[in-house]
Coordinates of C-alpha atoms and ligand atoms in Angstrom, one line a residue:
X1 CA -8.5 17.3 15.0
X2 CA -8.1 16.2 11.4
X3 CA -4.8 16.5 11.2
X4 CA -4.3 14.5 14.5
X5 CA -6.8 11.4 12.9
X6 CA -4.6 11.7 9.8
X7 CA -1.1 11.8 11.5
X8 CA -2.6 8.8 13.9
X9 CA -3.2 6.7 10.8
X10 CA -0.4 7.2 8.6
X11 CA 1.9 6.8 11.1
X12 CA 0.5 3.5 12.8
X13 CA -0.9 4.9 16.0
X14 CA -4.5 4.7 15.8
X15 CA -6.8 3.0 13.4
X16 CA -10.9 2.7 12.9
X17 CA -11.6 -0.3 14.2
X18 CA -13.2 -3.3 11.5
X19 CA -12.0 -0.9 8.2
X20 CA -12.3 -3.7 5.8
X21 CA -16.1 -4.1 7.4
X22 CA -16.7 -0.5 6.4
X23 CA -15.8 0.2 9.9
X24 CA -18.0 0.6 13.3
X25 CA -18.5 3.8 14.5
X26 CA -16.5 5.2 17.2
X27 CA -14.4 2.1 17.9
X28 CA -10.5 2.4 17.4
X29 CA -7.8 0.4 17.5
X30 CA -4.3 1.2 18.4
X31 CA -1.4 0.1 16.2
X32 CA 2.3 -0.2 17.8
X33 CA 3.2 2.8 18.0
X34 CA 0.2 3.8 20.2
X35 CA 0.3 0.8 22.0
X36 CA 3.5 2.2 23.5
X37 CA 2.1 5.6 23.5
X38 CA -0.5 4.3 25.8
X39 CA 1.3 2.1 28.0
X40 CA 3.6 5.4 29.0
X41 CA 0.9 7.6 29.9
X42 CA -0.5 4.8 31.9
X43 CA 3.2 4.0 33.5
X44 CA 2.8 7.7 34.3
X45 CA -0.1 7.4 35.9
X46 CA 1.0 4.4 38.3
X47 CA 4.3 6.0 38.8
X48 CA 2.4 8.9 40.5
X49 CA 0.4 6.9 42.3
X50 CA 2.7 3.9 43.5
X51 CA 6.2 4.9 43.9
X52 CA 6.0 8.4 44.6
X53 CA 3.6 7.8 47.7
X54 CA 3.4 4.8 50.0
X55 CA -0.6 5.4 50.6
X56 CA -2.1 4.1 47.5
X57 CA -2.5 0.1 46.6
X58 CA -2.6 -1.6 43.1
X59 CA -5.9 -3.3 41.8
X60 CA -7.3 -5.1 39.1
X61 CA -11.0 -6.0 38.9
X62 CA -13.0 -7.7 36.7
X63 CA -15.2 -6.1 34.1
X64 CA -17.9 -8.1 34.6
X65 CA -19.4 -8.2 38.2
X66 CA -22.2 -9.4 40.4
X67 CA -25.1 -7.2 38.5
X68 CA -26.3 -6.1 42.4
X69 CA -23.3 -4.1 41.8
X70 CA -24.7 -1.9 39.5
X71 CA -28.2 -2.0 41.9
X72 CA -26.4 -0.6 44.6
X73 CA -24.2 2.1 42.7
X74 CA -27.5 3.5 41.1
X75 CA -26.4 2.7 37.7
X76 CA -28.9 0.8 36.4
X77 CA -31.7 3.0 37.2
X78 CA -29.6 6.2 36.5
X79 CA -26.9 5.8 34.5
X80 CA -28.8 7.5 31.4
X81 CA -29.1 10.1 28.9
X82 CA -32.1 11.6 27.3
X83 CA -32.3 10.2 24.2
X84 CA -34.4 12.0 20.9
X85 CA -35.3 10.7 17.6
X86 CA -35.6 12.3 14.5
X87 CA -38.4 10.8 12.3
X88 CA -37.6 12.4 9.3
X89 CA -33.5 11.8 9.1
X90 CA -33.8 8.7 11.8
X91 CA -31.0 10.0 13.5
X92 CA -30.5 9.7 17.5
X93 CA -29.5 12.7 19.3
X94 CA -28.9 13.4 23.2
X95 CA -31.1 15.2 23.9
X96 CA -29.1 17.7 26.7
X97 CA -26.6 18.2 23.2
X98 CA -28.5 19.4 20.6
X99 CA -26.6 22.4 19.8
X100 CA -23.3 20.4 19.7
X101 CA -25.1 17.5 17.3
X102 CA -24.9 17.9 13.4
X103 CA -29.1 16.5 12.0
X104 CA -29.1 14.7 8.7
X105 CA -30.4 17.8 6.3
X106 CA -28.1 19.5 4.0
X107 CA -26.7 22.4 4.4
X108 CA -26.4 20.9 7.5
X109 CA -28.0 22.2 11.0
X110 CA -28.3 21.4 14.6
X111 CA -31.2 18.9 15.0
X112 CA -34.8 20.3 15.1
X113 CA -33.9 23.9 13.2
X114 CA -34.9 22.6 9.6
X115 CA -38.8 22.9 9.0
X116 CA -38.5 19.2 8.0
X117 CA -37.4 18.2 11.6
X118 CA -39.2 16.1 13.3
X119 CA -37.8 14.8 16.9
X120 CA -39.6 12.9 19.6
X121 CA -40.2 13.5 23.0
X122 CA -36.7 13.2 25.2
X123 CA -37.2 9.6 27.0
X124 CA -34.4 8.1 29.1
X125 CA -31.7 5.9 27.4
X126 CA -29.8 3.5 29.7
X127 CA -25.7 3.3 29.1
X128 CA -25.1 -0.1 30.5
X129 CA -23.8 -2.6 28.1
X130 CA -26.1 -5.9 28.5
X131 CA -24.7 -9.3 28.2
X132 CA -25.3 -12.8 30.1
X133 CA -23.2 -15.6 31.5
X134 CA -23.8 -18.8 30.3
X135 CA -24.6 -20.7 28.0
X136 CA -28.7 -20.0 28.1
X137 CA -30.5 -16.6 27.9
X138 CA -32.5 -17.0 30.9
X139 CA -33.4 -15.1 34.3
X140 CA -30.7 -14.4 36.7
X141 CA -28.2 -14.5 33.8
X142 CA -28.2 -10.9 32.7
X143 CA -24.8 -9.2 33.4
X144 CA -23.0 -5.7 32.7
X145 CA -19.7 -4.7 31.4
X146 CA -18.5 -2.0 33.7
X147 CA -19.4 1.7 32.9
X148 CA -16.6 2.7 35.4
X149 CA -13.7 1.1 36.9
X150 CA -14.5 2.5 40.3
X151 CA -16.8 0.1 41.6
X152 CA -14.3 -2.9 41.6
X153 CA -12.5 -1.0 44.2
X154 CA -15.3 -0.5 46.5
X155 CA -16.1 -4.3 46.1
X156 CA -12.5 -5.0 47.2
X157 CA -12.8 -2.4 49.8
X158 CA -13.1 -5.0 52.8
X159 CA -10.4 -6.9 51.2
X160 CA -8.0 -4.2 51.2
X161 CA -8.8 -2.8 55.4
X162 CA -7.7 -6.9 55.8
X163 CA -4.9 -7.4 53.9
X164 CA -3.3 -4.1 53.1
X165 CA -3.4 -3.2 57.1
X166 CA -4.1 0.6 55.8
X167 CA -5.7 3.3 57.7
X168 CA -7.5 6.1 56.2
X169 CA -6.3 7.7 54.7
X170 CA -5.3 5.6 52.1
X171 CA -6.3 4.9 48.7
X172 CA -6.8 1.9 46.2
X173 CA -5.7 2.6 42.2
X174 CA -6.7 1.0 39.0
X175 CA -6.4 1.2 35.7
X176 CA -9.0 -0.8 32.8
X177 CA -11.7 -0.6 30.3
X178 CA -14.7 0.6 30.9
X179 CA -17.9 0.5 28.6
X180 CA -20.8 2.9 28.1
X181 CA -23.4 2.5 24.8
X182 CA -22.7 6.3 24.4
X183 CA -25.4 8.0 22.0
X184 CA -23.5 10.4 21.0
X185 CA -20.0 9.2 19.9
X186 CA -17.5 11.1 17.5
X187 CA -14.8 13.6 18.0
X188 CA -11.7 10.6 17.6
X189 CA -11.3 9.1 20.3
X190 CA -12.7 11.9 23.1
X191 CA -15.6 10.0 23.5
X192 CA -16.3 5.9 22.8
X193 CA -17.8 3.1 23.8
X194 CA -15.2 1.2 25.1
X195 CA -12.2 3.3 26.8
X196 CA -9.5 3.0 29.1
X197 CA -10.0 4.6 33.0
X198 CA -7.4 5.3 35.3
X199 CA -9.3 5.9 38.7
X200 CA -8.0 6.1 42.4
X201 CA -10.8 5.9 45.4
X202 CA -9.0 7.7 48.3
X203 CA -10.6 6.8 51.4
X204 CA -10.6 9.0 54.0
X205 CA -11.8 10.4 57.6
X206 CA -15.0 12.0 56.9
X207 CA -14.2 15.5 58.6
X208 CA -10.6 15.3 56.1
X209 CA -12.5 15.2 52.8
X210 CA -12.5 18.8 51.8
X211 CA -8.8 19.1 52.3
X212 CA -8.1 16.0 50.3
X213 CA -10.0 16.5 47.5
X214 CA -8.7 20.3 47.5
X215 CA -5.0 18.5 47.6
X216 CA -6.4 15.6 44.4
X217 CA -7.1 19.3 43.0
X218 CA -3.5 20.0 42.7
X219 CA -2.1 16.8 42.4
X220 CA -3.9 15.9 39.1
X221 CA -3.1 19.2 37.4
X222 CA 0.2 19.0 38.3
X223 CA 0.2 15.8 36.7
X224 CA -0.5 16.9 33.3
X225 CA 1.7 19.7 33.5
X226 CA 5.0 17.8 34.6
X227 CA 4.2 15.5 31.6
X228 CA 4.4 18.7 29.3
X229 CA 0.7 19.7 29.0
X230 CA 0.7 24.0 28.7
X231 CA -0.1 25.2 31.7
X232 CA -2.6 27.7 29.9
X233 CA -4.5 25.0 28.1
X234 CA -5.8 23.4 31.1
X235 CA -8.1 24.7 33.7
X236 CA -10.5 23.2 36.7
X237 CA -14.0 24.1 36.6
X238 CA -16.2 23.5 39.4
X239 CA -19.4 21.7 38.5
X240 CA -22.9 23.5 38.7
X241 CA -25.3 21.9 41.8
X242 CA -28.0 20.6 38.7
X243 CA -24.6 18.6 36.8
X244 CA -23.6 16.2 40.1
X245 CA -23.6 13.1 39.8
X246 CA -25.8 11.5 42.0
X247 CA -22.9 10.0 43.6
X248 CA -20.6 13.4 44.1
X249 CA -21.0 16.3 46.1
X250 CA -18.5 18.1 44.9
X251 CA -17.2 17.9 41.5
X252 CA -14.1 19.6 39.2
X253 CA -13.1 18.3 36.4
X254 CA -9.3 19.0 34.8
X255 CA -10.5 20.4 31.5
X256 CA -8.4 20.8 28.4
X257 CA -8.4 23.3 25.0
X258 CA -9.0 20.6 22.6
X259 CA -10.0 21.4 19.4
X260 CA -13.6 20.7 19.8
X261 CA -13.4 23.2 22.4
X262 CA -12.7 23.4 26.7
X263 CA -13.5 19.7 27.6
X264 CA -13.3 17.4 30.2
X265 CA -10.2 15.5 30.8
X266 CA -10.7 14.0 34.2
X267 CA -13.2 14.5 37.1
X268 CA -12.3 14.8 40.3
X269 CA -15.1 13.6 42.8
X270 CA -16.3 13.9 46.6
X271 CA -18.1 11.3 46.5
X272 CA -18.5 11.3 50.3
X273 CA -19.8 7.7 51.8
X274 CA -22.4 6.8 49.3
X275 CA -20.5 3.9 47.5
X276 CA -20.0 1.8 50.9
X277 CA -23.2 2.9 52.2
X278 CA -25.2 1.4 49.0
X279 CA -22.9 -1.7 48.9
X280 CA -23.6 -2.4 52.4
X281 CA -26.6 -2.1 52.5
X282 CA -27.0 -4.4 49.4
X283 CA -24.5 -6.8 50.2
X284 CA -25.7 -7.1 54.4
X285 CA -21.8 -6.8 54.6
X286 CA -20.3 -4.0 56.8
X287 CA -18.1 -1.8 55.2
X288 CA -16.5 0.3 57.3
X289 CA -12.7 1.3 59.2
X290 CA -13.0 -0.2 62.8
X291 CA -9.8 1.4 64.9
X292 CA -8.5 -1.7 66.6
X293 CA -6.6 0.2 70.0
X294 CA -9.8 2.9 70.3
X295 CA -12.6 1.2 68.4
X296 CA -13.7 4.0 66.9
X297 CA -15.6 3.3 63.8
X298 CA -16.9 5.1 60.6
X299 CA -17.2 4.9 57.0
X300 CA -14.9 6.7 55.3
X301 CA -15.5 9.2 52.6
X302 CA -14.2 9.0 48.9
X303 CA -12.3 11.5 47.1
X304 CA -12.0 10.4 43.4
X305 CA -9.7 11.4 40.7
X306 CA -11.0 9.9 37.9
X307 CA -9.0 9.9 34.3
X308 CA -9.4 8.4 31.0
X309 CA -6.3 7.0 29.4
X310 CA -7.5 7.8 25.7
X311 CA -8.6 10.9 26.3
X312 CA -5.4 11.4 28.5
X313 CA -3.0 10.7 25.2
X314 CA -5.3 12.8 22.9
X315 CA -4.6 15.7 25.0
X316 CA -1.0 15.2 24.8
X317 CA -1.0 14.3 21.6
X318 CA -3.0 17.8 20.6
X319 CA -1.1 19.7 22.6
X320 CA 2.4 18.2 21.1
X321 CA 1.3 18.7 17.4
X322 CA 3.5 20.9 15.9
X323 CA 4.4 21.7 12.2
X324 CA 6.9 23.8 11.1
X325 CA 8.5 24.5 7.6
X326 CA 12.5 23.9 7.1
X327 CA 14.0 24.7 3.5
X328 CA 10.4 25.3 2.0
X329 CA 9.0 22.1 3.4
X330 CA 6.6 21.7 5.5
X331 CA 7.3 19.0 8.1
X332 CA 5.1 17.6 11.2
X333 CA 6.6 17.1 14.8
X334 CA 5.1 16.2 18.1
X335 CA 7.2 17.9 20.7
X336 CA 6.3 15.2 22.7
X337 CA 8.0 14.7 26.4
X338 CA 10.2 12.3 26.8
X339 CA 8.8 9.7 28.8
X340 CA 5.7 9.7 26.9
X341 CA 7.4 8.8 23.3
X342 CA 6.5 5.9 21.9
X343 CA 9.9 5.6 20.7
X344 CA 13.0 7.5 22.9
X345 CA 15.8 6.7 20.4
X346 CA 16.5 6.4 16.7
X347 CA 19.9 4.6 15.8
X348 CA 20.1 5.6 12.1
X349 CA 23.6 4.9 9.8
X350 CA 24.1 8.0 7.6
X351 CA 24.7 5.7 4.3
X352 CA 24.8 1.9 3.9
X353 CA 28.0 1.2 3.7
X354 CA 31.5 1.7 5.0
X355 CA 30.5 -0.8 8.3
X356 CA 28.5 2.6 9.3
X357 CA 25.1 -0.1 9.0
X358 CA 27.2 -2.7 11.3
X359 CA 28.1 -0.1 13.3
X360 CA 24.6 1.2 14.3
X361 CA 22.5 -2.2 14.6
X362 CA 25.0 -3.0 16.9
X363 CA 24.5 0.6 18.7
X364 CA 20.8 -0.4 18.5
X365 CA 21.2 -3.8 19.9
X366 CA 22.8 -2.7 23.2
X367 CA 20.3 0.6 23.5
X368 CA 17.4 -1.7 22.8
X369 CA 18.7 -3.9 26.1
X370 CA 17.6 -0.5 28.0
X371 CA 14.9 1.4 26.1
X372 CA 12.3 1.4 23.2
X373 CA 14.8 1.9 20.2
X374 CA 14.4 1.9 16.6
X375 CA 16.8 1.4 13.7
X376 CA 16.5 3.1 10.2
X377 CA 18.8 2.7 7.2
X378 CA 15.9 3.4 4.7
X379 CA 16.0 6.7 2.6
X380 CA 17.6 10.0 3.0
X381 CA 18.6 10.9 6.9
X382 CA 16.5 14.0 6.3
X383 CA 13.3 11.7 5.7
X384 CA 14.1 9.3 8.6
X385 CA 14.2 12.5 11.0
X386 CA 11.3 13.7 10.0
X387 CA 9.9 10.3 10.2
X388 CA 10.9 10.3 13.8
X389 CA 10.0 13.9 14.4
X390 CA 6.4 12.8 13.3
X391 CA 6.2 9.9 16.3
X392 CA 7.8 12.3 18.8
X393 CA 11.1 10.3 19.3
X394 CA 13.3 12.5 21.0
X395 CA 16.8 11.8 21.0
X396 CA 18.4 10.1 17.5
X397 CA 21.8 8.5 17.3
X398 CA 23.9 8.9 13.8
X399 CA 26.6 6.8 12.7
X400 CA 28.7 8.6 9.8
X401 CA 32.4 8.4 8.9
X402 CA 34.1 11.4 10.9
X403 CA 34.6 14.6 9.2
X404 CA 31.7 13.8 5.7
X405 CA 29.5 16.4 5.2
X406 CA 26.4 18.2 6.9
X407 CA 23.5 16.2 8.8
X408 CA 20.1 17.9 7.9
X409 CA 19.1 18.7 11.5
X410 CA 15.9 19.5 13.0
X411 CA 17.3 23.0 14.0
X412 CA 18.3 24.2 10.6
X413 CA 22.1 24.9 10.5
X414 CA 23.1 22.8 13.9
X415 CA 24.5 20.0 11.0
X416 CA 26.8 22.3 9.0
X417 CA 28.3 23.3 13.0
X418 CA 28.9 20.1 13.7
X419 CA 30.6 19.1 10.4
X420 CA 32.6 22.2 10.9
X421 CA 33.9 20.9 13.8
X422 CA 34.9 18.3 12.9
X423 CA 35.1 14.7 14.7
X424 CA 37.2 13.5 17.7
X425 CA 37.0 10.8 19.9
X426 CA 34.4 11.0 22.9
X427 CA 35.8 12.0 26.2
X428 CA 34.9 9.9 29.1
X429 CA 32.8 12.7 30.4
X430 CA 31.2 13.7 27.3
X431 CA 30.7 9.6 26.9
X432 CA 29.2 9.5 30.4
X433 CA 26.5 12.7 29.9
X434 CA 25.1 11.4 26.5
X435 CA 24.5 8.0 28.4
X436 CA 22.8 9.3 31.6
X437 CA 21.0 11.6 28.9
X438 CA 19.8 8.6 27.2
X439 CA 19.1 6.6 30.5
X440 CA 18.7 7.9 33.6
X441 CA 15.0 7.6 34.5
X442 CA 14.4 11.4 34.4
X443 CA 14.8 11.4 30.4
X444 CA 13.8 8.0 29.5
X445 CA 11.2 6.1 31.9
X446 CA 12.3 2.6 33.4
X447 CA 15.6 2.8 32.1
X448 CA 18.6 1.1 34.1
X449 CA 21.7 2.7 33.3
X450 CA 24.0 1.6 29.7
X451 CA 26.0 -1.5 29.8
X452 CA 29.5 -0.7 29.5
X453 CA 29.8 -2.6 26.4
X454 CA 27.6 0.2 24.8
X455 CA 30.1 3.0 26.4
X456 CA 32.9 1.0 25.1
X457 CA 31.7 1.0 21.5
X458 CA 30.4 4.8 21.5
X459 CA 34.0 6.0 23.0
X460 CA 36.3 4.1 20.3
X461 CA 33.6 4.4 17.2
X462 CA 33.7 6.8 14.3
X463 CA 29.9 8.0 14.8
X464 CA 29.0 11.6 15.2
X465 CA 27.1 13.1 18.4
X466 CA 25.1 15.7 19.0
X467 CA 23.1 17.0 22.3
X468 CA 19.9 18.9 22.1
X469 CA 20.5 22.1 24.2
X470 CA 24.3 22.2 25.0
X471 CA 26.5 23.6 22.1
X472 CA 27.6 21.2 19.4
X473 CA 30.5 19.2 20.7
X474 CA 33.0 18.1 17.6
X475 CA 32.7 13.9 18.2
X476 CA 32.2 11.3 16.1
X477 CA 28.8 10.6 16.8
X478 CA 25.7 12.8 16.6
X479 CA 22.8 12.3 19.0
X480 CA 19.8 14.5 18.1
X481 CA 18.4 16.1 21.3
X482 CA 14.3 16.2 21.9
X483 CA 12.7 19.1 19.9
X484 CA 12.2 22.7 22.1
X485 CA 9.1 23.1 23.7
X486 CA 7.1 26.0 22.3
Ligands
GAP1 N1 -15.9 6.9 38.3 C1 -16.2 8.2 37.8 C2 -16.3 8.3 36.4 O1 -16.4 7.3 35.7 P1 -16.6 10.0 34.5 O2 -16.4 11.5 34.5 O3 -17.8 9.5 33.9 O4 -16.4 9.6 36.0 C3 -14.0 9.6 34.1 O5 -15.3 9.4 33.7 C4 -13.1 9.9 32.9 O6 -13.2 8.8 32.0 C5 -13.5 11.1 32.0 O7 -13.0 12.3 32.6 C6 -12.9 10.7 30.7 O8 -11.5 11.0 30.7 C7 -13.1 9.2 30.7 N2 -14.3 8.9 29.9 C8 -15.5 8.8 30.3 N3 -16.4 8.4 29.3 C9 -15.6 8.2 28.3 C10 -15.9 7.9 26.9 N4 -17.1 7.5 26.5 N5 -14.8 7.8 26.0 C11 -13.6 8.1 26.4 N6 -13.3 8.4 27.7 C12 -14.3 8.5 28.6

């Protein structure tokens, strides 16, 4: 995990929050590149849910709702961890984690193993952020920030059956923060106190639940998996009866090997009728699918796949991490996929001179029309690929006079091929692969296809290409494919 905090700082994709306060403990904040990180495992997310299905709408609540919300979901009288002190180091541990915590003694121990321990009694610690609306402290003013997403869609619930004119099943999506005052924080950003959720309710026919939450099952591995997760490094595990939430009657979460061990990536839920049961019986509103041609009515169950957006791009960022050693250096790549790179092309002139500069900012310019591009003229091409290797940006464009010498490669000995080869003019059909490579929506996300000015310039210019898995071709321009999986 080190070497992932490390990588996320010096290369701008996630910082400790306040640093020139001294920091504040388990906050983070995300610099540009993981800012667009972020944003593509969240476009991922809707993708799957929006446009590859036509039973799932689009919401966005507020964070801070009625507080009979959190009456009725049974978070504010359960929403807690058992909390113990130490008097001696005046640490606070959870109590159900002791043998994961770290107490304040040297050498250091799990909490209540040194003689000089001293812990309290476990007493129950609530996780709901407190704040009020208004200007005045007073009673009736007391409000939450949301501990889960999910609630705003049950809210909206009636909302939806009116306007959406959706039958079960059908779901409602969301993505947004959520806050919990976590006692125990740490491991990066696995576990804060303000994170991202992406959560779906699917509501359906009460005798259809079992089927659907065994099909939410599936669909959330496969999720992970598609986006280039290792197949081996995830696994469901079933919750125990004494781990349910008081919500759920059926529990699995997706789990991944993180470094910190097996750990939860997202929980998938049953969590059968007990969110519009409590919220109508709180509200005195019915919630509930009337059938207008049979009148059959019911409350519908909820199956819930419930992710985290943080903890989503950890795991693909963990699992990405690669290093690897070429000509006795040691270099660092993230074999990331390519929809989830921050950054899908790097347009980078091979010196600064002979128009080659000219050449690729305008190469940039037109790419940048269609995806997240980045230009580099700054330093040694062998730096600047490694410098894109680091961020996981999978394809790289090279301008260079046809015929000089050898491009370092990330494949050692692919540059001294292509020089070999020599340089011709593109062929229309070598011209049109290398643009569908770079833009069709299966390699890049929300790309639209290349202008033709762009294929214009590539066809008559003296840059160098080169594709990822196909042989070297001998043209003048060299596009660096995405690095192999392992
Ligand atoms: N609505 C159900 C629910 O909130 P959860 O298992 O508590 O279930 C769902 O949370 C997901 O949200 C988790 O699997 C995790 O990915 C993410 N998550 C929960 N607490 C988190 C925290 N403190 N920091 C980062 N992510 C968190």
């Amino acid at each position: 995990m080190d070497k992932i905090v490390s990588l996320c700082k010096r290369r701008g994709f996630i910082f400790p929050s306040s640093e020139i306060y001294g920091g504040l403990g388990s906050s983070y904040d995300y610099g540009h590149y993981g800012v667009l990180f972020k944003n593509h495992v969240k476009a991922q997310w809707w993708r799957s849910m929006l446009q590859e299905r036509d039973d799932i709408l689009a919401l966005d609540s507020a964070i801070i709702q009625h507080p009979q919300t959190w009456v009725a979901s049974g978070h504010l009288a359960g929403f807690t961890d058992p909390l113990v002190d130490c008097r001696t180091c005046k640490l606070r541990f959870r109590a159900d984690k002791l043998d994961e915590a770290q107490c304040g003694r040297k050498p250091s121990k799990h909490p209540g193993e040194t003689p000089d321990c001293d812990l309290t009694d476990a007493r129950d610690f609530n996780l709901l952020f407190e704040t009020t609306v208004g200007p005045v402290k007073e009673e009736g003013s007391t409000v939450y920030l949301r501990p889960e997403t999910a609630q705003g869609i049950f809210l909206n619930f009636r909302n939806y059956m009116q306007f959406g004119r959706k039958k079960p099943p059908f779901g409602i999506a969301q993505i947004g923060k959520s806050f919990r005052n976590e006692i125990t924080t740490g491991n990066f950003i696995f576990r804060t106190r303000e994170f991202e959720q992406m959560e779906m309710e699917f509501f359906v026919p009460p005798d259809q639940a079992q089927m659907w939450f065994e099909h939410w099952l599936e669909q959330r591995m496969n999720w992970y998996v598609n986006l280039g997760i290792r197949p081996d490094h995830l696994q469901l595990r079933a919750h125990d009866p004494d781990e349910l939430s008081h919500y759920s009657s059926a529990t699995s979460d997706v789990e991944y090997r993180f470094p910190i061990g097996w750990s939860e990536l997202e929980g998938i839920a049953n969590r059968g009728d007990f969110d519009l049961q409590a919220h109508a019986q709180h509200s005195g509103q019915k919630l509930e699918y009337v059938d207008s041609a049979s009148g059959e009515r019911y409350v519908p169950h909820v199956i819930e796949p419930a992710a985290g957006a943080d903890r989503a791009l950890l795991a693909f960022m963990v699992d990405a991490y690669d290093e690897d050693e070429i000509e006795g250096e040691r270099r660092t790549v993230l074999r990331l996929h390519p929809v989830l790179a921050p950054v899908k092309v790097a347009v980078l002139p091979l010196v600064r001179k002979d128009g080659q500069p000219e050449l690729a900012a305008e190469i940039y310019r037109e790419l940048s029309e269609q995806v997240q591009a980045e230009y580099d003229e700054g330093g040694a091409i062998g730096r600047r690929y490694r410098r894109q290797d680091e961020i996981g940006t999978p394809w790289a464009v090279t301008v260079r006079q046809p015929g000089a010498g050898a491009i370092p490669d990330r494949r050692a000995g692919r540059g001294d091929r292509a020089a070999a080869a020599g340089a011709v003019a593109l062929t229309e059909a070598q011209r049109r692969r290398v643009t569908s490579m770079l833009t069709t929506s299966d390699t890049v996300a929300g790309a639209g296809r290349c202008s033709a000015r762009t294929s214009t310039l590539w066809a008559g210019s003296s840059v160098m290409l080169h594709e990822p898995s196909a042989p070297v071709v001998p043209l003048a321009m060299v596009l660096r494919g995405p690095p192999e999986r392992r």
